Tab-separated table of C-alpha atoms in Angstrom:
chain	number	residue	atom	x	y	z
A	1	ASP	CA	86.325	70.048	78.222
A	2	THR	CA	84.048	72.228	80.371
A	3	GLY	CA	86.221	75.360	80.415
A	4	VAL	CA	85.501	78.751	78.843
A	5	SER	CA	85.303	78.510	75.075
A	6	GLN	CA	85.964	81.398	72.668
A	7	ASN	CA	85.428	81.593	68.928
A	8	PRO	CA	86.954	82.324	66.565
A	9	ARG	CA	90.468	81.948	67.913
A	10	HIS	CA	91.907	84.157	65.206
A	11	LYS	CA	90.288	86.822	63.053
A	12	ILE	CA	91.965	88.884	60.354
A	13	THR	CA	89.862	91.682	58.943
A	14	LYS	CA	90.189	94.849	56.947
A	15	ARG	CA	89.781	98.237	58.527
A	16	GLY	CA	86.153	99.320	58.546
A	17	GLN	CA	84.676	95.826	58.725
A	18	ASN	CA	82.580	94.532	61.625
A	19	VAL	CA	83.671	91.540	63.684
A	20	THR	CA	81.896	89.441	66.309
A	21	PHE	CA	83.411	87.189	68.943
A	22	ARG	CA	81.558	84.553	70.920
A	23	CYS	CA	82.197	83.301	74.440
A	24	ASP	CA	80.671	80.226	76.070
A	25	PRO	CA	81.298	80.387	79.824
A	26	ILE	CA	81.534	77.564	82.335
A	27	SER	CA	77.914	76.480	82.700
A	28	GLU	CA	77.430	77.143	86.405
A	29	HIS	CA	79.096	80.594	86.310
A	30	ASN	CA	76.709	83.539	86.385
A	31	ARG	CA	79.385	86.223	85.932
A	32	LEU	CA	81.024	86.932	82.582
A	33	TYR	CA	83.756	89.428	81.734
A	34	TRP	CA	85.363	90.712	78.550
A	35	TYR	CA	88.917	92.055	78.518
A	36	ARG	CA	91.311	93.240	75.854
A	37	GLN	CA	95.054	92.611	76.074
A	38	THR	CA	97.909	93.931	73.980
A	39	LEU	CA	101.542	92.835	74.114
A	40	GLY	CA	103.264	93.736	77.359
A	41	GLN	CA	100.091	94.992	79.009
A	42	GLY	CA	97.699	93.514	81.531
A	43	PRO	CA	94.118	92.676	80.586
A	44	GLU	CA	92.077	95.862	80.106
A	45	PHE	CA	88.506	95.674	81.409
A	46	LEU	CA	85.803	96.080	78.763
A	47	THR	CA	82.528	94.927	80.253
A	48	TYR	CA	80.880	92.713	82.894
A	49	PHE	CA	77.643	90.725	82.960
A	50	GLN	CA	75.873	89.160	85.875
A	51	ASN	CA	73.457	86.688	84.344
A	52	GLU	CA	71.969	88.567	81.360
A	53	ALA	CA	72.412	92.053	82.833
A	54	GLN	CA	75.332	94.171	81.640
A	55	LEU	CA	76.281	95.813	84.932
A	56	GLU	CA	79.446	97.601	83.982
A	57	LYS	CA	81.055	98.925	80.820
A	58	SER	CA	84.416	100.635	80.562
A	59	ARG	CA	84.258	104.345	79.882
A	60	LEU	CA	87.244	103.771	77.602
A	61	LEU	CA	85.045	101.767	75.280
A	62	SER	CA	83.802	103.628	72.267
A	63	ASP	CA	80.299	103.245	70.863
A	64	ARG	CA	81.748	100.899	68.251
A	65	PHE	CA	81.909	98.155	70.868
A	66	SER	CA	78.836	96.317	72.048
A	67	ALA	CA	78.315	93.169	74.043
A	68	GLU	CA	75.309	91.004	74.763
A	69	ARG	CA	74.552	87.999	76.892
A	70	PRO	CA	71.076	86.804	75.956
A	71	LYS	CA	69.442	84.507	78.503
A	72	GLY	CA	72.525	84.686	80.686
A	73	SER	CA	74.342	81.990	78.756
A	74	PHE	CA	76.851	82.681	75.966
A	75	SER	CA	78.013	86.206	75.191
A	76	THR	CA	78.977	88.059	72.031
A	77	LEU	CA	81.293	91.037	71.623
A	78	GLU	CA	80.862	93.023	68.426
A	79	ILE	CA	83.249	95.637	67.115
A	80	GLN	CA	81.875	97.847	64.365
A	81	ARG	CA	83.983	99.766	61.814
A	82	THR	CA	87.213	98.213	63.053
A	83	GLU	CA	90.360	100.310	63.312
A	84	GLN	CA	93.985	99.208	63.401
A	85	GLY	CA	94.114	100.163	67.066
A	86	ASP	CA	91.538	97.454	67.786
A	87	SER	CA	94.134	94.774	67.035
A	88	ALA	CA	94.531	92.838	70.274
A	89	MET	CA	93.699	89.627	72.091
A	90	TYR	CA	90.107	89.661	73.315
A	91	LEU	CA	89.724	87.586	76.454
A	92	CYS	CA	86.523	86.274	77.954
A	93	ALA	CA	86.344	85.039	81.533
A	94	SER	CA	83.607	83.646	83.706
A	95	SER	CA	83.285	83.225	87.445
A	96	PHE	CA	80.979	82.063	90.208
A	97	LEU	CA	82.651	84.158	92.903
A	98	PRO	CA	83.561	87.804	92.160
A	99	GLY	CA	87.123	88.158	90.912
A	100	GLU	CA	87.942	84.451	90.712
A	101	LEU	CA	88.067	84.451	86.950
A	102	PHE	CA	88.511	81.526	84.611
A	103	PHE	CA	89.720	82.696	81.227
A	104	GLY	CA	89.162	81.292	77.789
A	105	GLU	CA	92.027	80.970	75.322
A	106	GLY	CA	91.158	84.296	73.733
A	107	SER	CA	90.283	85.565	70.284
A	108	ARG	CA	93.111	87.331	68.485
A	109	LEU	CA	92.037	90.169	66.203
A	110	THR	CA	94.270	91.587	63.496
A	111	VAL	CA	92.985	94.641	61.636
A	112	LEU	CA	94.804	95.347	58.375
B	1	GLN	CA	97.326	107.351	88.989
B	2	LYS	CA	96.809	103.818	87.731
B	3	GLU	CA	94.238	101.752	89.592
B	4	VAL	CA	96.639	98.819	90.033
B	5	GLU	CA	100.392	99.310	89.762
B	6	GLN	CA	103.116	96.732	89.370
B	7	ASN	CA	106.774	96.882	88.459
B	8	SER	CA	106.996	95.433	84.952
B	9	GLY	CA	110.369	93.776	85.626
B	10	PRO	CA	111.863	91.532	84.552
B	11	LEU	CA	112.595	90.203	87.997
B	12	SER	CA	115.361	87.633	87.810
B	13	VAL	CA	115.962	85.177	90.649
B	14	PRO	CA	118.129	82.055	90.843
B	15	GLU	CA	116.471	78.659	91.102
B	16	GLY	CA	115.617	77.845	94.712
B	17	ALA	CA	115.442	81.478	95.825
B	18	ILE	CA	112.400	83.441	97.027
B	19	ALA	CA	110.722	85.651	94.444
B	20	SER	CA	108.870	88.683	95.810
B	21	LEU	CA	106.276	90.390	93.645
B	22	ASN	CA	104.560	93.599	94.689
B	23	CYS	CA	101.406	95.486	93.798
B	24	THR	CA	99.723	98.683	94.968
B	25	TYR	CA	96.147	99.791	94.318
B	26	SER	CA	94.420	103.129	94.488
B	27	ASP	CA	90.752	102.391	95.296
B	28	ARG	CA	90.147	102.038	99.036
B	29	GLY	CA	86.842	100.349	98.174
B	30	SER	CA	88.761	97.336	96.863
B	31	GLN	CA	87.504	94.239	98.596
B	32	SER	CA	89.340	91.239	97.222
B	33	PHE	CA	92.721	90.687	95.685
B	34	PHE	CA	94.069	88.128	93.278
B	35	TRP	CA	97.258	86.910	91.687
B	36	TYR	CA	97.160	85.442	88.205
B	37	ARG	CA	99.988	83.764	86.336
B	38	GLN	CA	100.280	84.163	82.579
B	39	TYR	CA	102.693	82.107	80.528
B	40	SER	CA	103.811	83.579	77.215
B	41	GLY	CA	101.105	83.104	74.592
B	42	LYS	CA	98.597	81.764	77.125
B	43	SER	CA	95.685	83.205	79.065
B	44	PRO	CA	95.912	84.212	82.725
B	45	GLU	CA	95.205	81.566	85.354
B	46	LEU	CA	94.268	82.226	88.958
B	47	ILE	CA	96.869	81.083	91.493
B	48	MET	CA	96.005	82.937	94.724
B	49	PHE	CA	93.334	85.120	96.248
B	50	ILE	CA	93.215	86.997	99.542
B	51	TYR	CA	90.385	88.902	101.170
B	52	SER	CA	91.684	89.846	104.641
B	53	ASN	CA	94.732	91.609	105.978
B	54	GLY	CA	97.652	89.327	106.698
B	55	ASP	CA	99.211	86.336	105.016
B	56	LYS	CA	97.693	83.429	103.150
B	57	GLU	CA	99.825	80.424	102.254
B	58	ASP	CA	99.202	77.793	99.578
B	59	GLY	CA	102.102	75.452	98.938
B	60	ARG	CA	105.087	77.472	97.756
B	61	PHE	CA	102.982	80.609	97.364
B	62	THR	CA	102.178	83.218	100.038
B	63	ALA	CA	99.939	86.203	99.406
B	64	GLN	CA	100.204	89.192	101.733
B	65	LEU	CA	97.678	92.007	102.075
B	66	ASN	CA	97.948	95.337	103.871
B	67	LYS	CA	94.786	97.370	103.271
B	68	ALA	CA	96.031	100.376	105.245
B	69	SER	CA	99.007	100.678	102.898
B	70	GLN	CA	96.963	99.516	99.872
B	71	TYR	CA	99.607	96.922	99.175
B	72	VAL	CA	99.494	93.308	98.019
B	73	SER	CA	102.422	90.989	97.528
B	74	LEU	CA	103.140	87.461	96.353
B	75	LEU	CA	106.059	85.412	97.598
B	76	ILE	CA	107.186	82.329	95.714
B	77	ARG	CA	109.459	80.089	97.740
B	78	ASP	CA	111.936	77.623	96.203
B	79	SER	CA	111.459	79.233	92.789
B	80	GLN	CA	111.584	76.853	89.832
B	81	PRO	CA	112.272	77.558	86.145
B	82	SER	CA	108.644	76.562	85.518
B	83	ASP	CA	107.600	79.591	87.593
B	84	SER	CA	108.982	81.866	84.850
B	85	ALA	CA	105.932	83.800	83.681
B	86	THR	CA	104.200	87.145	84.014
B	87	TYR	CA	102.362	87.606	87.311
B	88	LEU	CA	99.285	89.805	87.222
B	89	CYS	CA	97.827	91.466	90.292
B	90	ALA	CA	94.047	91.995	90.149
B	91	VAL	CA	91.708	93.920	92.423
B	92	ASN	CA	87.942	93.560	92.739
B	93	VAL	CA	85.868	96.573	93.718
B	94	ILE	CA	82.220	96.131	94.665
B	95	SER	CA	80.082	99.172	95.448
B	96	GLY	CA	76.314	98.932	95.254
B	97	GLY	CA	75.556	97.431	91.856
B	98	TYR	CA	78.994	98.304	90.545
B	99	GLN	CA	81.626	95.638	90.247
B	100	LYS	CA	84.891	95.681	88.371
B	101	VAL	CA	87.981	93.507	88.348
B	102	THR	CA	91.030	95.545	87.364
B	103	PHE	CA	94.425	94.111	86.461
B	104	GLY	CA	97.888	95.576	86.724
B	105	THR	CA	100.324	95.439	83.827
B	106	GLY	CA	102.080	92.430	85.322
B	107	THR	CA	105.597	91.621	86.510
B	108	LYS	CA	107.695	89.309	84.380
B	109	LEU	CA	109.555	86.753	86.504
B	110	GLN	CA	112.582	84.889	85.223
B	111	VAL	CA	113.923	81.994	87.299
B	112	ILE	CA	117.501	81.238	86.317
B	113	PRO	CA	118.544	77.536	86.559
């Protein structure tokens, strides 16, 4: 399968712990996006990479969130000092053309 | 004002009818427009995109764009129960080095057999 791959698929953690999610995009896609989605809401933009450069980051994102895309390949999203409000589905998407996103299956975070 | 607005629904239509889904956006710098379908418990999947004013047809789906009114719509002809899902409108804004794809909250469509 050559689609977008996300790991882990599920993560349960205690409040205050750090968590990291990984995304492997479709190999020929140079654009990579992270979104967060909660029940009944649309995907909320977190950040965008073009190759290895992080070109955009949501102003809604606190300093506890950080993302990297070393060498323009896979990407990681780290959440430090997790809070219960961070519980959500974290979606990664990649694209070749702007806006034509291919999503992974998501990583569901539950913060106890 | 939200960047992308959709009626959350649910929109219920009988099987075989036309379903009409609407979306408005606030940023006049928006350049391209997309419709994604999201089944319950699944990730969004791209079903249509439109870049220019007017209509674009693909099978049973027609996307319509009116940039002057900042309005995008999706028509689904001969609706099937398998079309029951949440439909997300997305807008791409590119300005200099800035690019962002913003989604609406989605409209839940129910096709009644």
